[in-house]
Amino acid sequence: MNCEKCGDAIPTNEERDFHGRKLCEDCYMDALSPARTCDPWAAHSAKNLRDAGTGAGPEVSPRQQSILDVLRETGGCTLPELAERLQIKPTDLEREIAALRHGEKVRGQLRNGVRYLLLW
């Protein structure tokens, strides 16, 4: 059986039912807890850590650093372009973008009706 969201093969008896759809464990977890890029409390907490002057502000992971590098190099790109360029599943990329957004490292911008990701 294949996941109805991502298409990956699901081992026998490992499928999860979510609103009538058969999902793999990763897609099921994403459905239960979607990434939230607009989370004022998370952004506030990250800003307070950074402004505390302790140097304990949010650090970026190597994957997040590669996202920032691509955005710096390109001047901004769409989520699908970024996912393809970095060979990251879109759902994983959305979680990374949410963390970077909370830390005020990236932001979104509409260009001709298309959402682009840019450096903050």
PDB file of C-alpha atoms in Angstrom:
ATOM      1  CA  MET A   1       0.000   0.000   0.000  1.00  0.00           C
ATOM      2  CA  ASN A   2       1.170   3.537  -0.745  1.00  0.00           C
ATOM      3  CA  CYS A   3       0.599   6.710   1.248  1.00  0.00           C
ATOM      4  CA  GLU A   4      -2.235   8.755  -0.241  1.00  0.00           C
ATOM      5  CA  LYS A   5      -0.356  11.992   0.407  1.00  0.00           C
ATOM      6  CA  CYS A   6       3.310  11.427  -0.470  1.00  0.00           C
ATOM      7  CA  GLY A   7       3.046   8.175  -2.436  1.00  0.00           C
ATOM      8  CA  ASP A   8       5.725   6.348  -0.424  1.00  0.00           C
ATOM      9  CA  ALA A   9       5.265   2.632   0.239  1.00  0.00           C
ATOM     10  CA  ILE A  10       3.792   1.824   3.642  1.00  0.00           C
ATOM     11  CA  PRO A  11       4.813  -1.446   5.344  1.00  0.00           C
ATOM     12  CA  THR A  12       1.980  -3.899   5.963  1.00  0.00           C
ATOM     13  CA  ASN A  13      -0.223  -2.890   8.911  1.00  0.00           C
ATOM     14  CA  GLU A  14       1.727   0.369   9.392  1.00  0.00           C
ATOM     15  CA  GLU A  15      -0.753   2.669   7.617  1.00  0.00           C
ATOM     16  CA  ARG A  16      -2.512   5.385   9.604  1.00  0.00           C
ATOM     17  CA  ASP A  17      -6.080   6.496   8.922  1.00  0.00           C
ATOM     18  CA  PHE A  18      -6.652  10.257   8.903  1.00  0.00           C
ATOM     19  CA  HIS A  19     -10.074  11.491   7.787  1.00  0.00           C
ATOM     20  CA  GLY A  20     -10.520   8.478   5.531  1.00  0.00           C
ATOM     21  CA  ARG A  21      -7.070   8.698   3.936  1.00  0.00           C
ATOM     22  CA  LYS A  22      -4.367   6.067   4.414  1.00  0.00           C
ATOM     23  CA  LEU A  23      -1.127   7.840   5.357  1.00  0.00           C
ATOM     24  CA  CYS A  24       2.421   6.844   6.230  1.00  0.00           C
ATOM     25  CA  GLU A  25       3.645   7.723   9.711  1.00  0.00           C
ATOM     26  CA  ASP A  26       5.456  10.899   8.580  1.00  0.00           C
ATOM     27  CA  CYS A  27       2.430  12.276   6.714  1.00  0.00           C
ATOM     28  CA  TYR A  28       0.185  11.318   9.629  1.00  0.00           C
ATOM     29  CA  MET A  29       2.384  13.273  12.051  1.00  0.00           C
ATOM     30  CA  ASP A  30       2.412  16.249   9.658  1.00  0.00           C
ATOM     31  CA  ALA A  31      -1.389  16.101   9.479  1.00  0.00           C
ATOM     32  CA  LEU A  32      -1.695  16.025  13.282  1.00  0.00           C
ATOM     33  CA  SER A  33       0.852  18.785  13.846  1.00  0.00           C
ATOM     34  CA  PRO A  34       1.282  20.967  10.752  1.00  0.00           C
ATOM     35  CA  ALA A  35       4.109  23.482  10.546  1.00  0.00           C
ATOM     36  CA  ARG A  36       2.980  26.975  11.501  1.00  0.00           C
ATOM     37  CA  THR A  37       5.080  29.706   9.949  1.00  0.00           C
ATOM     38  CA  CYS A  38       2.975  32.455  11.499  1.00  0.00           C
ATOM     39  CA  ASP A  39       3.277  31.807  15.219  1.00  0.00           C
ATOM     40  CA  PRO A  40       3.594  35.080  17.156  1.00  0.00           C
ATOM     41  CA  TRP A  41       4.475  33.312  20.422  1.00  0.00           C
ATOM     42  CA  ALA A  42       7.343  31.365  18.827  1.00  0.00           C
ATOM     43  CA  ALA A  43       8.662  34.531  17.169  1.00  0.00           C
ATOM     44  CA  HIS A  44       8.392  36.424  20.472  1.00  0.00           C
ATOM     45  CA  SER A  45      10.288  33.700  22.347  1.00  0.00           C
ATOM     46  CA  ALA A  46      13.057  33.580  19.734  1.00  0.00           C
ATOM     47  CA  LYS A  47      13.383  37.378  19.794  1.00  0.00           C
ATOM     48  CA  ASN A  48      13.584  37.452  23.604  1.00  0.00           C
ATOM     49  CA  LEU A  49      16.372  34.858  23.599  1.00  0.00           C
ATOM     50  CA  ARG A  50      18.284  36.827  21.001  1.00  0.00           C
ATOM     51  CA  ASP A  51      17.757  40.177  22.753  1.00  0.00           C
ATOM     52  CA  ALA A  52      18.733  38.833  26.185  1.00  0.00           C
ATOM     53  CA  GLY A  53      22.347  39.394  25.199  1.00  0.00           C
ATOM     54  CA  THR A  54      23.422  35.961  26.362  1.00  0.00           C
ATOM     55  CA  GLY A  55      24.310  34.740  22.910  1.00  0.00           C
ATOM     56  CA  ALA A  56      21.782  31.964  23.441  1.00  0.00           C
ATOM     57  CA  GLY A  57      19.644  33.015  20.513  1.00  0.00           C
ATOM     58  CA  PRO A  58      18.349  30.436  18.085  1.00  0.00           C
ATOM     59  CA  GLU A  59      21.128  28.727  16.173  1.00  0.00           C
ATOM     60  CA  VAL A  60      20.597  27.335  12.705  1.00  0.00           C
ATOM     61  CA  SER A  61      21.133  23.724  11.739  1.00  0.00           C
ATOM     62  CA  PRO A  62      23.267  22.753   8.731  1.00  0.00           C
ATOM     63  CA  ARG A  63      20.068  22.176   6.723  1.00  0.00           C
ATOM     64  CA  GLN A  64      18.755  25.598   7.711  1.00  0.00           C
ATOM     65  CA  GLN A  65      22.098  27.152   6.796  1.00  0.00           C
ATOM     66  CA  SER A  66      21.870  25.597   3.321  1.00  0.00           C
ATOM     67  CA  ILE A  67      18.396  27.149   2.948  1.00  0.00           C
ATOM     68  CA  LEU A  68      19.764  30.554   3.939  1.00  0.00           C
ATOM     69  CA  ASP A  69      22.683  30.141   1.514  1.00  0.00           C
ATOM     70  CA  VAL A  70      20.351  29.398  -1.413  1.00  0.00           C
ATOM     71  CA  LEU A  71      18.117  32.354  -0.566  1.00  0.00           C
ATOM     72  CA  ARG A  72      21.149  34.625  -0.304  1.00  0.00           C
ATOM     73  CA  GLU A  73      22.466  33.351  -3.645  1.00  0.00           C
ATOM     74  CA  THR A  74      19.145  33.576  -5.522  1.00  0.00           C
ATOM     75  CA  GLY A  75      17.618  36.635  -3.894  1.00  0.00           C
ATOM     76  CA  GLY A  76      14.565  34.530  -3.082  1.00  0.00           C
ATOM     77  CA  CYS A  77      12.719  31.571  -4.553  1.00  0.00           C
ATOM     78  CA  THR A  78       9.495  29.610  -4.228  1.00  0.00           C
ATOM     79  CA  LEU A  79       9.057  26.705  -1.834  1.00  0.00           C
ATOM     80  CA  PRO A  80       8.905  24.100  -4.650  1.00  0.00           C
ATOM     81  CA  GLU A  81      12.069  25.535  -6.262  1.00  0.00           C
ATOM     82  CA  LEU A  82      13.888  25.478  -2.940  1.00  0.00           C
ATOM     83  CA  ALA A  83      12.744  21.919  -2.175  1.00  0.00           C
ATOM     84  CA  GLU A  84      13.936  20.722  -5.583  1.00  0.00           C
ATOM     85  CA  ARG A  85      17.249  22.526  -5.376  1.00  0.00           C
ATOM     86  CA  LEU A  86      18.045  21.148  -1.909  1.00  0.00           C
ATOM     87  CA  GLN A  87      16.425  17.727  -2.482  1.00  0.00           C
ATOM     88  CA  ILE A  88      14.265  18.111   0.638  1.00  0.00           C
ATOM     89  CA  LYS A  89      10.681  16.860   0.933  1.00  0.00           C
ATOM     90  CA  PRO A  90       8.310  19.873   0.894  1.00  0.00           C
ATOM     91  CA  THR A  91       6.851  18.952   4.298  1.00  0.00           C
ATOM     92  CA  ASP A  92      10.329  18.803   5.856  1.00  0.00           C
ATOM     93  CA  LEU A  93      11.209  22.103   4.198  1.00  0.00           C
ATOM     94  CA  GLU A  94       8.070  23.744   5.587  1.00  0.00           C
ATOM     95  CA  ARG A  95       9.142  22.815   9.125  1.00  0.00           C
ATOM     96  CA  GLU A  96      12.618  24.260   8.555  1.00  0.00           C
ATOM     97  CA  ILE A  97      11.126  27.440   7.079  1.00  0.00           C
ATOM     98  CA  ALA A  98       8.778  27.777  10.075  1.00  0.00           C
ATOM     99  CA  ALA A  99      11.748  27.638  12.467  1.00  0.00           C
ATOM    100  CA  LEU A 100      13.681  30.173  10.376  1.00  0.00           C
ATOM    101  CA  ARG A 101      10.628  32.426  10.217  1.00  0.00           C
ATOM    102  CA  HIS A 102      10.224  32.349  13.994  1.00  0.00           C
ATOM    103  CA  GLY A 103      13.868  33.363  14.343  1.00  0.00           C
ATOM    104  CA  GLU A 104      13.337  36.208  11.848  1.00  0.00           C
ATOM    105  CA  LYS A 105      15.815  34.714   9.390  1.00  0.00           C
ATOM    106  CA  VAL A 106      13.412  34.365   6.431  1.00  0.00           C
ATOM    107  CA  ARG A 107      10.175  35.993   5.341  1.00  0.00           C
ATOM    108  CA  GLY A 108       7.643  35.645   2.583  1.00  0.00           C
ATOM    109  CA  GLN A 109       6.815  38.033  -0.224  1.00  0.00           C
ATOM    110  CA  LEU A 110       4.241  37.958  -3.013  1.00  0.00           C
ATOM    111  CA  ARG A 111       5.665  38.501  -6.478  1.00  0.00           C
ATOM    112  CA  ASN A 112       3.065  38.533  -9.244  1.00  0.00           C
ATOM    113  CA  GLY A 113       0.746  36.490  -7.034  1.00  0.00           C
ATOM    114  CA  VAL A 114       3.395  33.849  -6.247  1.00  0.00           C
ATOM    115  CA  ARG A 115       4.789  33.410  -2.718  1.00  0.00           C
ATOM    116  CA  TYR A 116       8.565  33.732  -2.534  1.00  0.00           C
ATOM    117  CA  LEU A 117      10.853  33.094   0.396  1.00  0.00           C
ATOM    118  CA  LEU A 118      13.502  35.737   1.117  1.00  0.00           C
ATOM    119  CA  LEU A 119      16.075  36.539   3.734  1.00  0.00           C
ATOM    120  CA  TRP A 120      14.698  38.696   6.512  1.00  0.00           C
TER     121      TRP A 120
END
